[in-house]
């Protein structure tokens, strides 16, 4: 995939994507970055390094929780999982995002 | 919010762990990434390169990650703190001077505030003190009779208020006084409380032992139903033993059983006075005199606890509404006709009483606020000095700061670091100040005399010291820090202080600081001189008598049944006995001792003139030899003598002021004066037999007022207490033993106490003495601090102008010219400071005008001498560096650069 067709993430959406990615089961940082890229068919470009400050910010806000565990390749890795507050936040942000997309979409369709 | 804080704290305290976790986490990521690329067929080296490229800068990321964990600000603050402590420890001299001067400044302020807090602000230690309300009469002009306390009511009025009010759930009346604990002989006074039955229940006071009074104990004719003692009295008299209950106390000669002990901390409702014994109001008839039926004895303070839902305004309105019926129903028979309408028109109102009532408050509030202002100014001057010191340090660190700015430190970071240094100094100063202030406030309390105050440090005192610390930190730290960080790093690094002369700009702030210091010092010095002058004037005030060498003996006799004739002959006999004591020059008896603060007044007018010409005059009853004892000259006529008896013509002596203002002639001997009826005496006519020189009556500050003296020997209702004035050749203290013997011979049951007249006058000057002592101390301190400030600034100036001075000298300026040049600079700053200070002190003095005596607030001599003194100190301070400048070797100065 040539880099030109990749889209820079809009401000603030990274948090939403992280929360969504670890919605079902705990993931480590690398896995999160891979998932985001794979699921978006490599359209979204996440600067891998920027993932970690975002993770720590979310942890400070109490939306995710981290713990050390053994990874699939038998190495120690830090896993992140959603907290109850994070689940609520995810719902809220998802809803906000959908409304935004719908609204923007409507304007683009009709105006 | 809480998880956030917890996370940040963990981030700080488990810093190493967090860092290594982060390392490991990132390493894991990169390894997986490398593995992925190698899986795609790349070589290891190429895979690592790609992975790093995708990932971005690791160190930058770590920093960002730290930021998002919220450590940075804490971390920086902590680093600044460590750095500041290290920097300050490197210059222990500067640090010690800075901390000590702040500690003294803040300490003095806090100590005075502690007193103010205790006297003025602190709530009473009772249940819900904010609900307590005192009931006052708004206009006391209708009050006649004997007023024992400010804003008090008579017992009949109290009964009426209690019966009619609806605003209060618990209502009570109380008064304080003295009860003699000693059955005979030398008097031993106990601070006592008269309390109504509702007092303890309404305040929510519970006994630590026994029981307290209830409404059931307080009824007319209760006799002496017992006594409640205070915790400290219980400790000191009975060692805190349970056996105290049931023990008997002798109160004014009557036996009373101790029924209970109040808890520690409760000292009564009067701030500044701690009670020892409390008795019910109803026992006043048995312990003192028939006060319950007296409509002219004003002694009870009425207070209550507001009912839920009642506001102060609503309570006041209800009291106002019942006022007419209260005063109608309590109007005493035989109340002087002129005052009856005013009595009936009196209005009741309600005021908050959560902080209790206090005479001490009335007496010392103004002086203490004034002292707090003065101490505040001293602190300002100290801050100016510190700011100057910081400026000097900052210019020494110009290069350090410039380097830090140049290599990318943000201005905010450098500013924060410099302010942290100030904060460390201020905090250390404030900590030390709290320690100092506790000692200082106790010393101040000793200056106030025998008052009792709770001086423990409460949150208000603590908050006061803390806010002073922050304020001073901003005051002395901000300007230097701002200045240090504004100069552009490039120019600082280039110039490196090699200019021949320096710009005026740096002298600007310093000059301003010194001008401020001089101006404030002048205000304080003028204040000190005015207060000291006031004390001196009062001490040397023309009192009209000589107080030195006089002993006062207060006497009480236990013979309530004695007839007028017997009391009078006893008094005569007693005076004769004392006159015979070796060393006694003369002795006299009087009802009112001048300058004791007591007063007795009534209205008088010339006989034959309409009573509308009546005016208020002061009264005193005296024995023969009164004027001789006080050494007050008798100007006309005669003294009282033994031929003035109840049966003979009623006579009086007046003072000059009376002769001039009431009688309107210089020699009114033979004139007749009418005196208005009082609740206890009818209208009377007296013939003037003598004129005495003017004397001060109530306080030293009073002007000479008209005084009307009556002979004790014609008193129709002689009191059983006497106050003897005894003038002697040997010092009064040596006379006490023999006078005591003489009194015991006259009446073995007499109770007595002694005091030197001089001490009584001194005591009346306590607030003035406090002001004079402290304002002088502060004034000297201010001048000293300013001198240090001037010395510092001029030294700095000289150091910066070394080159210029060197050139001037090389070009032929002689030493004297150099000294003059420096002193001229100083003179300019000094003059500006003095001009500003003069204006300031004129404004300040007009606020304190009433505190001065015999001096105008704009006293020219005071102003001039303060300015001269300050100028002298300032010039002396500047002369030292000026001479150092003149001593420069021009060659050395020029080569040095």
Coordinates of N, CA and C in Angstrom, one line a residue, chain A residues 6 28-30 33-34 37 46-57 59-62 68 71-73 75-78 80, chain B residues 3-4 7-8 10 17 21-22 24-29 31-33 36-37 51 53-57 61 64-65 67-70:
Chain A
X6 N -2.8 6.5 2.6 CA -3.1 6.4 4.0 C -3.6 7.7 4.6
X28 N -2.0 -6.5 24.1 CA -0.8 -5.7 24.3 C -0.6 -4.7 23.2
X29 N 0.3 -3.7 23.5 CA 0.4 -2.5 22.6 C 0.6 -2.9 21.1
X30 N 1.5 -3.8 20.9 CA 1.8 -4.2 19.5 C 0.6 -4.7 18.8
X33 N -1.8 -2.1 17.8 CA -1.5 -1.3 16.6 C -1.7 -2.2 15.4
X34 N -1.4 -3.5 15.4 CA -1.6 -4.4 14.3 C -3.1 -4.4 13.9
X37 N -4.4 -1.4 12.2 CA -4.0 -1.3 10.8 C -4.7 -2.4 10.0
X46 N -1.4 4.8 12.0 CA -1.2 5.1 13.4 C 0.3 5.1 13.6
X47 N 0.9 6.3 13.9 CA 2.3 6.4 14.2 C 2.5 5.5 15.4
X48 N 3.2 4.4 15.2 CA 3.2 3.3 16.3 C 3.6 3.9 17.7
X49 N 4.6 4.8 17.6 CA 5.0 5.4 18.9 C 4.0 6.1 19.6
X50 N 3.1 6.8 18.9 CA 2.1 7.6 19.6 C 1.0 6.8 20.3
X51 N 1.0 5.5 20.1 CA 0.1 4.6 20.7 C 0.3 4.6 22.3
X52 N 1.6 4.6 22.6 CA 1.9 4.4 24.0 C 1.5 5.5 25.0
X53 N 1.9 6.8 24.6 CA 1.4 7.9 25.4 C -0.1 7.9 25.5
X54 N -0.8 7.5 24.4 CA -2.3 7.4 24.5 C -2.7 6.4 25.5
X55 N -2.1 5.2 25.4 CA -2.4 4.2 26.4 C -2.3 4.6 27.8
X56 N -1.2 5.3 28.1 CA -0.9 5.7 29.5 C -1.9 6.8 29.9
X57 N -2.3 7.6 28.9 CA -3.3 8.7 29.2 C -4.6 8.0 29.6
X59 N -5.1 5.1 30.8 CA -4.9 4.4 32.0 C -5.1 5.4 33.2
X60 N -4.4 6.6 33.0 CA -4.5 7.6 34.1 C -6.0 8.0 34.3
X61 N -6.7 8.1 33.2 CA -8.1 8.5 33.4 C -9.0 7.4 33.9
X62 N -8.4 6.2 34.1 CA -9.2 5.1 34.7 C -10.1 4.3 33.7
X68 N 0.7 -7.4 33.6 CA 1.7 -8.1 32.8 C 1.3 -9.5 32.7
X71 N 2.8 -13.6 26.7 CA 2.2 -13.4 25.3 C 2.3 -14.7 24.6
X72 N 1.7 -14.7 23.4 CA 1.6 -15.9 22.5 C 3.0 -16.4 22.2
X73 N 4.0 -15.5 22.1 CA 5.4 -16.0 21.8 C 6.2 -16.2 23.1
X75 N 6.7 -14.4 25.7 CA 7.4 -13.3 26.3 C 6.5 -12.5 27.2
X76 N 7.1 -11.8 28.2 CA 6.3 -11.0 29.1 C 5.8 -9.8 28.3
X77 N 4.6 -9.5 28.4 CA 4.0 -8.3 27.7 C 3.0 -7.7 28.6
X78 N 2.8 -6.4 28.3 CA 1.8 -5.6 29.1 C 0.5 -5.6 28.4
X80 N -3.5 -4.6 28.1 CA -4.5 -3.6 28.5 C -5.9 -4.1 28.3
Chain B
X3 N -8.7 8.2 41.0 CA -7.8 7.2 40.4 C -6.7 8.0 39.7
X4 N -7.0 9.2 39.2 CA -6.0 10.0 38.5 C -4.9 10.4 39.5
X7 N -2.8 7.4 40.4 CA -2.0 7.0 39.3 C -0.7 7.9 39.3
X8 N -1.0 9.2 39.4 CA 0.1 10.2 39.4 C 1.1 9.9 40.6
X10 N 1.5 7.1 42.2 CA 2.3 5.9 42.0 C 3.4 6.1 41.0
X17 N 10.4 1.8 38.6 CA 9.6 0.6 38.2 C 8.9 1.0 36.9
X21 N 9.3 -0.6 33.2 CA 8.2 -1.2 32.6 C 8.0 -0.6 31.2
X22 N 8.2 0.7 31.1 CA 8.0 1.4 29.8 C 9.1 0.8 28.8
X24 N 10.6 -2.0 28.8 CA 10.3 -3.4 28.5 C 9.1 -3.4 27.4
X25 N 8.1 -2.6 27.7 CA 6.9 -2.6 26.8 C 7.3 -2.2 25.4
X26 N 8.2 -1.1 25.3 CA 8.6 -0.7 24.0 C 9.5 -1.7 23.3
X27 N 10.4 -2.3 24.1 CA 11.3 -3.3 23.5 C 10.5 -4.4 22.9
X28 N 9.5 -4.9 23.7 CA 8.6 -5.9 23.2 C 8.0 -5.6 21.9
X29 N 7.5 -4.4 21.8 CA 6.8 -3.9 20.6 C 7.8 -4.0 19.4
X31 N 10.5 -5.6 19.1 CA 10.9 -7.0 18.7 C 9.9 -7.7 17.9
X32 N 8.6 -7.5 18.2 CA 7.5 -8.1 17.5 C 7.5 -7.5 16.0
X33 N 7.8 -6.2 16.0 CA 7.8 -5.6 14.7 C 8.9 -6.1 13.8
X36 N 8.1 -9.4 12.6 CA 7.1 -9.4 11.5 C 7.8 -9.1 10.2
X37 N 8.7 -8.1 10.2 CA 9.4 -7.7 8.9 C 10.3 -8.8 8.4
X51 N 11.5 -1.0 11.4 CA 10.7 -1.0 12.7 C 10.9 0.4 13.4
X53 N 11.9 3.2 12.1 CA 11.4 4.2 11.3 C 9.8 4.4 11.5
X54 N 9.2 3.2 11.5 CA 7.7 3.2 11.7 C 7.4 3.7 13.1
X55 N 8.3 3.4 14.1 CA 7.9 3.7 15.5 C 8.1 5.1 15.8
X56 N 9.1 5.8 15.3 CA 9.4 7.2 15.7 C 10.4 7.2 16.8
X57 N 10.7 8.5 17.3 CA 11.8 8.7 18.2 C 11.5 8.1 19.6
X61 N 9.3 9.8 22.7 CA 8.1 9.1 23.0 C 8.1 8.9 24.5
X64 N 7.0 12.0 26.2 CA 5.6 12.2 26.0 C 4.8 11.3 26.9
X65 N 5.3 10.0 27.0 CA 4.6 9.1 27.8 C 4.6 9.5 29.3
X67 N 4.8 12.6 30.3 CA 3.9 13.7 30.4 C 2.5 13.2 30.6
X68 N 2.1 12.1 29.8 CA 0.7 11.7 29.8 C 0.5 10.9 31.1
X69 N 1.5 10.4 31.8 CA 1.3 9.8 33.1 C 1.2 10.9 34.2
X70 N 1.4 12.2 33.8 CA 1.2 13.3 34.7 C 2.3 13.4 35.7

